mmCIF file with all atom_site columns, C-alpha atoms in Angstrom:
data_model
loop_
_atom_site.group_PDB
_atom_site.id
_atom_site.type_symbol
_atom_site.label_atom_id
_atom_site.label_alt_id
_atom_site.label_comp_id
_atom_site.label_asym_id
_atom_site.label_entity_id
_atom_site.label_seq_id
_atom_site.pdbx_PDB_ins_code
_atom_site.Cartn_x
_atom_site.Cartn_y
_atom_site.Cartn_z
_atom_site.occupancy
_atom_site.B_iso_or_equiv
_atom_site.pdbx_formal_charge
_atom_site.auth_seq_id
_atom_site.auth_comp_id
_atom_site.auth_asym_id
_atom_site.auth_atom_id
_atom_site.pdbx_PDB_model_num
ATOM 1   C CA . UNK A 1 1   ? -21.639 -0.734  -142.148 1.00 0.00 ? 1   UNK A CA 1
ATOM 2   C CA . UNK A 1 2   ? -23.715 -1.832  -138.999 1.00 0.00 ? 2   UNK A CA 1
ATOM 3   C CA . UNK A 1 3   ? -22.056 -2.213  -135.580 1.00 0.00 ? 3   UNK A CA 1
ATOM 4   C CA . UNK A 1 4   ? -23.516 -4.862  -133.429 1.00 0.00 ? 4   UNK A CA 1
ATOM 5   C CA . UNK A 1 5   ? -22.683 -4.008  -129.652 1.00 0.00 ? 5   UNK A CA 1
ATOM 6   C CA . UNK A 1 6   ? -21.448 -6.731  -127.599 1.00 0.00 ? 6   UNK A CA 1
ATOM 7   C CA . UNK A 1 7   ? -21.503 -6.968  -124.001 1.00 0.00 ? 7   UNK A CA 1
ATOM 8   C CA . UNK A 1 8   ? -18.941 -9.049  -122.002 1.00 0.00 ? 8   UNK A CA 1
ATOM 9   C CA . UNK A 1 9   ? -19.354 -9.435  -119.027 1.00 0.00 ? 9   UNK A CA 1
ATOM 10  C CA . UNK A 1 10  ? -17.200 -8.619  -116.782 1.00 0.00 ? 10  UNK A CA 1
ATOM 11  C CA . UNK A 1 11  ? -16.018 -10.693 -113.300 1.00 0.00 ? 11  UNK A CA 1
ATOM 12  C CA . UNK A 1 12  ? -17.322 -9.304  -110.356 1.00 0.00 ? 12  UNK A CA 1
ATOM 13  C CA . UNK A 1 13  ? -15.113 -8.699  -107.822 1.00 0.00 ? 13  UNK A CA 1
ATOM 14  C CA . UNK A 1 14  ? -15.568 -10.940 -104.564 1.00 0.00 ? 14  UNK A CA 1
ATOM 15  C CA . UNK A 1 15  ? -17.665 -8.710  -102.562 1.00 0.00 ? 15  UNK A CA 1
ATOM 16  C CA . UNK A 1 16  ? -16.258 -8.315  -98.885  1.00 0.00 ? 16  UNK A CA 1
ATOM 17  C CA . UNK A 1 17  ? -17.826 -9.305  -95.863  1.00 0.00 ? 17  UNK A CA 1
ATOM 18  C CA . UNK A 1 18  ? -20.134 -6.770  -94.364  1.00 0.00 ? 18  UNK A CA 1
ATOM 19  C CA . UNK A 1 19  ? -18.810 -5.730  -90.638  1.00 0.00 ? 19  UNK A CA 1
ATOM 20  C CA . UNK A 1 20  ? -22.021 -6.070  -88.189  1.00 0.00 ? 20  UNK A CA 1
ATOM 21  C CA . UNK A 1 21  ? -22.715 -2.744  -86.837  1.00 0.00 ? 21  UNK A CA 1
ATOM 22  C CA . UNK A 1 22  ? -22.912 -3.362  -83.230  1.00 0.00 ? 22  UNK A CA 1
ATOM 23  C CA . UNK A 1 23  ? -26.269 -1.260  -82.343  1.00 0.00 ? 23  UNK A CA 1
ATOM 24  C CA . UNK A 1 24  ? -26.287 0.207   -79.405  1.00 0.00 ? 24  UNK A CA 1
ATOM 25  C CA . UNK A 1 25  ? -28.256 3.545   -80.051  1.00 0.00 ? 25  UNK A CA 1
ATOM 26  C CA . UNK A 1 26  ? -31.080 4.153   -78.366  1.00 0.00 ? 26  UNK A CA 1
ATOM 27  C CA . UNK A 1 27  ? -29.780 3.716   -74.777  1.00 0.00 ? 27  UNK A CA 1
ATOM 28  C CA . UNK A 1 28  ? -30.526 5.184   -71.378  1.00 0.00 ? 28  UNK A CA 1
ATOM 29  C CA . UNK A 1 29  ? -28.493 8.384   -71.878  1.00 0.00 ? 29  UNK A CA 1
ATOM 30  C CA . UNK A 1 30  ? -29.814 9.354   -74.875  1.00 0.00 ? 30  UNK A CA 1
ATOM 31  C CA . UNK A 1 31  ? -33.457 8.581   -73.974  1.00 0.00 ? 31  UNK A CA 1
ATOM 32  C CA . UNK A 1 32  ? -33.022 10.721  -71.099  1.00 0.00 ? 32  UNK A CA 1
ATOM 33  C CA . UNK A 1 33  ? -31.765 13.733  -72.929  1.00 0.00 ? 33  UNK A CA 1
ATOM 34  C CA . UNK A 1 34  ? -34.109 13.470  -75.983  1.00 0.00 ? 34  UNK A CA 1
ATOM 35  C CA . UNK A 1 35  ? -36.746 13.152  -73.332  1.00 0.00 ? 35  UNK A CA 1
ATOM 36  C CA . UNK A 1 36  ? -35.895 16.411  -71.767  1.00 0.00 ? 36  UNK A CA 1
ATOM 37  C CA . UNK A 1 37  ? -35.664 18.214  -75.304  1.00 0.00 ? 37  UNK A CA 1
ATOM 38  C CA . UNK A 1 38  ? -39.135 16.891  -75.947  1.00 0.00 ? 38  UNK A CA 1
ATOM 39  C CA . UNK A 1 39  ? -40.505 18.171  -72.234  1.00 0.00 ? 39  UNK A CA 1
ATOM 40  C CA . UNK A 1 40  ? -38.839 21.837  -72.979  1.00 0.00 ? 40  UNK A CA 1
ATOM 41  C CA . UNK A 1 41  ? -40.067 22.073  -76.515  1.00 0.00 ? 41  UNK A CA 1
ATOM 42  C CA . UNK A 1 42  ? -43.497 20.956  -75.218  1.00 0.00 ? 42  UNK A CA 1
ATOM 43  C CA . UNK A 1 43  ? -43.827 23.350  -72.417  1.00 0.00 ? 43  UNK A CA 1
ATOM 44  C CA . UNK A 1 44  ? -43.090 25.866  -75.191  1.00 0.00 ? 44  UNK A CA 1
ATOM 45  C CA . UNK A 1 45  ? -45.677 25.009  -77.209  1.00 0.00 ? 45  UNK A CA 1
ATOM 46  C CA . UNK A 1 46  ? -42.949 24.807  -80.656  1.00 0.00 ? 46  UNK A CA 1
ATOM 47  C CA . UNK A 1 47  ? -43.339 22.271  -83.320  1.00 0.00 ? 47  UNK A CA 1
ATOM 48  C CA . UNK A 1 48  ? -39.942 20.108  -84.363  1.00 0.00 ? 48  UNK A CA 1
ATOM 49  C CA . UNK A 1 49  ? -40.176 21.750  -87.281  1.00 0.00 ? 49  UNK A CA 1
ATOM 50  C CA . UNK A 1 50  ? -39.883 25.363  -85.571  1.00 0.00 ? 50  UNK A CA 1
ATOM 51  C CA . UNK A 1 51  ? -37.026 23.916  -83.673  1.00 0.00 ? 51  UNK A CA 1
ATOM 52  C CA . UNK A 1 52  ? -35.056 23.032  -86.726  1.00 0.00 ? 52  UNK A CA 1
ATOM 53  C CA . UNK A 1 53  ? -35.848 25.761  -88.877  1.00 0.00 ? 53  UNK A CA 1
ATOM 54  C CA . UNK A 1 54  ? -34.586 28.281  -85.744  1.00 0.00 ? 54  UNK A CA 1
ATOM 55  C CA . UNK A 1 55  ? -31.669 26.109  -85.132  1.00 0.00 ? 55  UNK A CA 1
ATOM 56  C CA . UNK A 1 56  ? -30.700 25.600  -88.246  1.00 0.00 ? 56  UNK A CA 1
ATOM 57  C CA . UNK A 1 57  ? -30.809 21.736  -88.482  1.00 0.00 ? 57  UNK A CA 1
ATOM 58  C CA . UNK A 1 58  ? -33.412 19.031  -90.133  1.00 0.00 ? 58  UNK A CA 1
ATOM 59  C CA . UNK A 1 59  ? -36.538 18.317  -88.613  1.00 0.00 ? 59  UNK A CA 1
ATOM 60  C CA . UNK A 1 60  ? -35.478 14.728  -88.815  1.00 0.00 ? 60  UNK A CA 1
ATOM 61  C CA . UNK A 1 61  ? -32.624 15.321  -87.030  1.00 0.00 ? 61  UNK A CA 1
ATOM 62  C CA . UNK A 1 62  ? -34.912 17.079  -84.291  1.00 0.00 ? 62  UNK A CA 1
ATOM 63  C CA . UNK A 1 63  ? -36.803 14.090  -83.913  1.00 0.00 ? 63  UNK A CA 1
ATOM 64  C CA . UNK A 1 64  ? -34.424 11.466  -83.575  1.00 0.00 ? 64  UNK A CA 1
ATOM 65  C CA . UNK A 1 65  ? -32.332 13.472  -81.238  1.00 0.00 ? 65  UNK A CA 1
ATOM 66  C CA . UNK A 1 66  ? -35.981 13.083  -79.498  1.00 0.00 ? 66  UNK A CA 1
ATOM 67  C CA . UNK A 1 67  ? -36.464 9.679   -79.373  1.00 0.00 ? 67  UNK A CA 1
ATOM 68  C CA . UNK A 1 68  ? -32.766 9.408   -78.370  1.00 0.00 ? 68  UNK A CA 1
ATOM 69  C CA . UNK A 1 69  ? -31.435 7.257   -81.739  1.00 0.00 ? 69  UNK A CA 1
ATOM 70  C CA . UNK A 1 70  ? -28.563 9.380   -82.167  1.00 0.00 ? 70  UNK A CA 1
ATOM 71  C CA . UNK A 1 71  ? -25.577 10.611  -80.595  1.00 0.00 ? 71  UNK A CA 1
ATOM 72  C CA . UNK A 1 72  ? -25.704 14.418  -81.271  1.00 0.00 ? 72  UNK A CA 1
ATOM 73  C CA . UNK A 1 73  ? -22.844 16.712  -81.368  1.00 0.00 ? 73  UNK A CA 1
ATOM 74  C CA . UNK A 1 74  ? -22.236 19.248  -78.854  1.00 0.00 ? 74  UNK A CA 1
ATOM 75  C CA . UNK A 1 75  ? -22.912 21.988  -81.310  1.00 0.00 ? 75  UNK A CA 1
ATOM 76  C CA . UNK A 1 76  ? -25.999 20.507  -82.183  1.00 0.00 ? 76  UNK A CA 1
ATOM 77  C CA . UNK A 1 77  ? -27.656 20.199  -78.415  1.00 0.00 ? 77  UNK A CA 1
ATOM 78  C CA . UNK A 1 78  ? -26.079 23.926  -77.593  1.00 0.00 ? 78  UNK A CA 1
ATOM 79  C CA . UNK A 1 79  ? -27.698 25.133  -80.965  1.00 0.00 ? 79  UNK A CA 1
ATOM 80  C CA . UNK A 1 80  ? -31.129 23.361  -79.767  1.00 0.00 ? 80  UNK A CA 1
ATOM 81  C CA . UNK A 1 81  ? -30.670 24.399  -76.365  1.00 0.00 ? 81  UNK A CA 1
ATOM 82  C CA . UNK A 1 82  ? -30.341 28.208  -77.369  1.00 0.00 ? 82  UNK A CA 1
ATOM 83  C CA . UNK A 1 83  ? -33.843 27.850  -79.255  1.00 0.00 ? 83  UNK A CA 1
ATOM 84  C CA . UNK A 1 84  ? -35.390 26.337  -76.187  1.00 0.00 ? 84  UNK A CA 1
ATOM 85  C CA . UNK A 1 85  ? -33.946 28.822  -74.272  1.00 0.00 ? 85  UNK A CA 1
ATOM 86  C CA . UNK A 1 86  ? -31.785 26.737  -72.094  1.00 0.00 ? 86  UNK A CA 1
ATOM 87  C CA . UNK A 1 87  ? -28.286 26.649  -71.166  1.00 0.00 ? 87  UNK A CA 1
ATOM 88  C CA . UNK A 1 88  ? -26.498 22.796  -71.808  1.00 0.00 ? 88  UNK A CA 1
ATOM 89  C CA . UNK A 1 89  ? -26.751 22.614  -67.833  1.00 0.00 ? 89  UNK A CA 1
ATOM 90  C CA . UNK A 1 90  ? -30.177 23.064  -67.412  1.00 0.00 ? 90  UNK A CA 1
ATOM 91  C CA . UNK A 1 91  ? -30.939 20.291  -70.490  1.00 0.00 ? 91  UNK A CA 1
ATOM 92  C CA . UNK A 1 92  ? -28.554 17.747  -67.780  1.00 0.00 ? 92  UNK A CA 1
ATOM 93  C CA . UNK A 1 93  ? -29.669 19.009  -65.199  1.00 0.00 ? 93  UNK A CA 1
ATOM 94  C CA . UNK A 1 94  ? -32.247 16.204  -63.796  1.00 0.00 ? 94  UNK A CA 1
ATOM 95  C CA . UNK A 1 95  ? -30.171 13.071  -65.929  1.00 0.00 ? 95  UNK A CA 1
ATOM 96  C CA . UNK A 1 96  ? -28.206 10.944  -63.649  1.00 0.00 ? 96  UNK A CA 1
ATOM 97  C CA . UNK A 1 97  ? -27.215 8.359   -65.618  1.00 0.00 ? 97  UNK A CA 1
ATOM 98  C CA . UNK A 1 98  ? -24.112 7.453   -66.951  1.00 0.00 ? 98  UNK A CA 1
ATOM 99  C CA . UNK A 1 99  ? -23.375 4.424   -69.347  1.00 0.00 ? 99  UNK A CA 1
ATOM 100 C CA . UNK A 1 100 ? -20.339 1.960   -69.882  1.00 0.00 ? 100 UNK A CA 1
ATOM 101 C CA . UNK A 1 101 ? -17.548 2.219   -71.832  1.00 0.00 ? 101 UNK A CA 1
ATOM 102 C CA . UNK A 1 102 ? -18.293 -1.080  -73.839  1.00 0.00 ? 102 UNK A CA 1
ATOM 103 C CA . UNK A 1 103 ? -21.031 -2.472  -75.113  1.00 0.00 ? 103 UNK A CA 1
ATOM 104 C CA . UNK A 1 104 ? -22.996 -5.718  -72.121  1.00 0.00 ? 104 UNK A CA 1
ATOM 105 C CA . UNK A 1 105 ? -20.988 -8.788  -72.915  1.00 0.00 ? 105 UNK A CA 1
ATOM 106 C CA . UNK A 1 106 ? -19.237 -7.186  -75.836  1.00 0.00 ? 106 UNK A CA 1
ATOM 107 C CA . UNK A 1 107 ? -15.843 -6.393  -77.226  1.00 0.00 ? 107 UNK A CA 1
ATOM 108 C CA . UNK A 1 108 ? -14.527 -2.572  -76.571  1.00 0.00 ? 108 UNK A CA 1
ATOM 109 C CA . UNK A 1 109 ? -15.523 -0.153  -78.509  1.00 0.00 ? 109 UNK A CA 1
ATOM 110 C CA . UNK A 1 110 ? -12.052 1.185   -79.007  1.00 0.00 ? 110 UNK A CA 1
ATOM 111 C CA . UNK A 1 111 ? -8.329  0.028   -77.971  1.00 0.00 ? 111 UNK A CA 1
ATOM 112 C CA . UNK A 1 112 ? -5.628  1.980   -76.707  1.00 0.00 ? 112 UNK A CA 1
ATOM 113 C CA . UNK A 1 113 ? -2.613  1.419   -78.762  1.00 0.00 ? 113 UNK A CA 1
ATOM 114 C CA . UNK A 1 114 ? -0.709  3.417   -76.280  1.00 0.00 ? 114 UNK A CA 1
ATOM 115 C CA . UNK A 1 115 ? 1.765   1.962   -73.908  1.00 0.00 ? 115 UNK A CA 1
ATOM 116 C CA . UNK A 1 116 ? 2.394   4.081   -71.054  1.00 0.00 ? 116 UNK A CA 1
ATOM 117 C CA . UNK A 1 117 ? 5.547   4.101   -69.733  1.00 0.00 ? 117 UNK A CA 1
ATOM 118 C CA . UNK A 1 118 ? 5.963   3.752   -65.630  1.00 0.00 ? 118 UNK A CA 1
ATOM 119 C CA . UNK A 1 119 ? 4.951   6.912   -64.180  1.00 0.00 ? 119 UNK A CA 1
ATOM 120 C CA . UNK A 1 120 ? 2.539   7.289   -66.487  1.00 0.00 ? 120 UNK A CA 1
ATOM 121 C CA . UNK A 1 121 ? 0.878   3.921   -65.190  1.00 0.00 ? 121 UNK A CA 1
ATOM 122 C CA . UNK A 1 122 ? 1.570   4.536   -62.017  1.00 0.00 ? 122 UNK A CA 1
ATOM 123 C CA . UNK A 1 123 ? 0.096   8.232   -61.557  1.00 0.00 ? 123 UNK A CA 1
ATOM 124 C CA . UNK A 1 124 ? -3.113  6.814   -63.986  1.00 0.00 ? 124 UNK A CA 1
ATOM 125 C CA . UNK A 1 125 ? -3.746  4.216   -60.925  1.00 0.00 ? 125 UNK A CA 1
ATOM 126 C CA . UNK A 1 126 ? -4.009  7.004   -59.076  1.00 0.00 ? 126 UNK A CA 1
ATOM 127 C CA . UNK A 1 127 ? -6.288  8.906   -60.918  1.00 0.00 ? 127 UNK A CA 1
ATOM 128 C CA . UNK A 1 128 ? -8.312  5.887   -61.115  1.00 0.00 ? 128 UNK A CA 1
ATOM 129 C CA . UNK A 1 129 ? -8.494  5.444   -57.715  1.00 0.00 ? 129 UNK A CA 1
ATOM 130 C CA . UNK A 1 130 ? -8.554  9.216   -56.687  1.00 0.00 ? 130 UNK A CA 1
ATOM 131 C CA . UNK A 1 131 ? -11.415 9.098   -59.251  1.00 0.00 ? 131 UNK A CA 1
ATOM 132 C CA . UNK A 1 132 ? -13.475 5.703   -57.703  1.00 0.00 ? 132 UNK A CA 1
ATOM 133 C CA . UNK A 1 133 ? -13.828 6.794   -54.136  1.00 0.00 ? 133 UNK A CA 1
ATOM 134 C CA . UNK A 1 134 ? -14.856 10.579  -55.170  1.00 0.00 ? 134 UNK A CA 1
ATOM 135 C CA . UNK A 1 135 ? -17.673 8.262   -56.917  1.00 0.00 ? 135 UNK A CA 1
ATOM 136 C CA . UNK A 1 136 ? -18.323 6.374   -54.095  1.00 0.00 ? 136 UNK A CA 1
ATOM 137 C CA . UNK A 1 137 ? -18.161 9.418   -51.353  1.00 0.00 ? 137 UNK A CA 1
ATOM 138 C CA . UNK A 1 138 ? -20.735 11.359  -53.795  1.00 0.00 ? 138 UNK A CA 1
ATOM 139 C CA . UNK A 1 139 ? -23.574 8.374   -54.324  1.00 0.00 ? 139 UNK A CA 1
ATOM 140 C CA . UNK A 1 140 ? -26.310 9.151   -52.944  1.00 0.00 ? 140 UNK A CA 1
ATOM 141 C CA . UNK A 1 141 ? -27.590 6.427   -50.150  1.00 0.00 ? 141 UNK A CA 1
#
């Protein structure tokens, strides 16, 4: 007795839309501090690959935290930094740069679902303002 296979096939489902991924990597901040790993490692005379293997991450990883097209962890810059021989401070020392919270002409990143409740608005404006003219007072002119 033979058994002929038969395929059906079967519907696909409707595939859903793809959500744009709103790029935003490499910016100024990240730039700056891959271009500071780069200048340390350099002045060292170490190879990515010596950089990674010491602090235990991918050489990739090394060189796109480099070129500034990720966002790394923390843990990852201290474990870096500690190879270099650096503290976290020293890699930030020379960036002055800081960088929006939303993306130019964009939607925010994130929205707060919270709803403070007076005070808590009130002493925020505070903060906020306390905040804005200790920014102001310590621009340089």
């Amino acid at each position: 007795m033979s058994t002929a296979r038969t395929t059906q096939s079967a519907a696909k489902p409707a595939a859903k839309p793809r959500r744009r991924k709103t790029r935003t990597l490499p910016n100024a901040v990240t730039k700056a501090v891959g271009a500071a790993l780069r200048a340390r490692r350099e002045k060292l005379e170490l190879t990515q690959a010596d950089v990674a293997y010491a602090g235990e991450l991918e050489r990739t990883r090394i060189g796109k935290m480099e070129g500034g097209h990720v966002n790394a962890s923390v843990l990852s810059l201290a474990s870096v930094c500690h190879v270099l021989g650096i503290t976290l401070a020293d890699l930030f020392a020379d960036i002055r740069l800081s960088h929006p919270p939303t993306t130019e002409g964009g939607e925010p990143r994130r929205v707060n679902q919270a709803v403070l409740d007076k005070p808590a608005r009130k002493k925020a404006a505070r903060t906020s303002k306390v905040i804005a003219s200790k920014s102001a007072r310590s621009k340089p002119a």
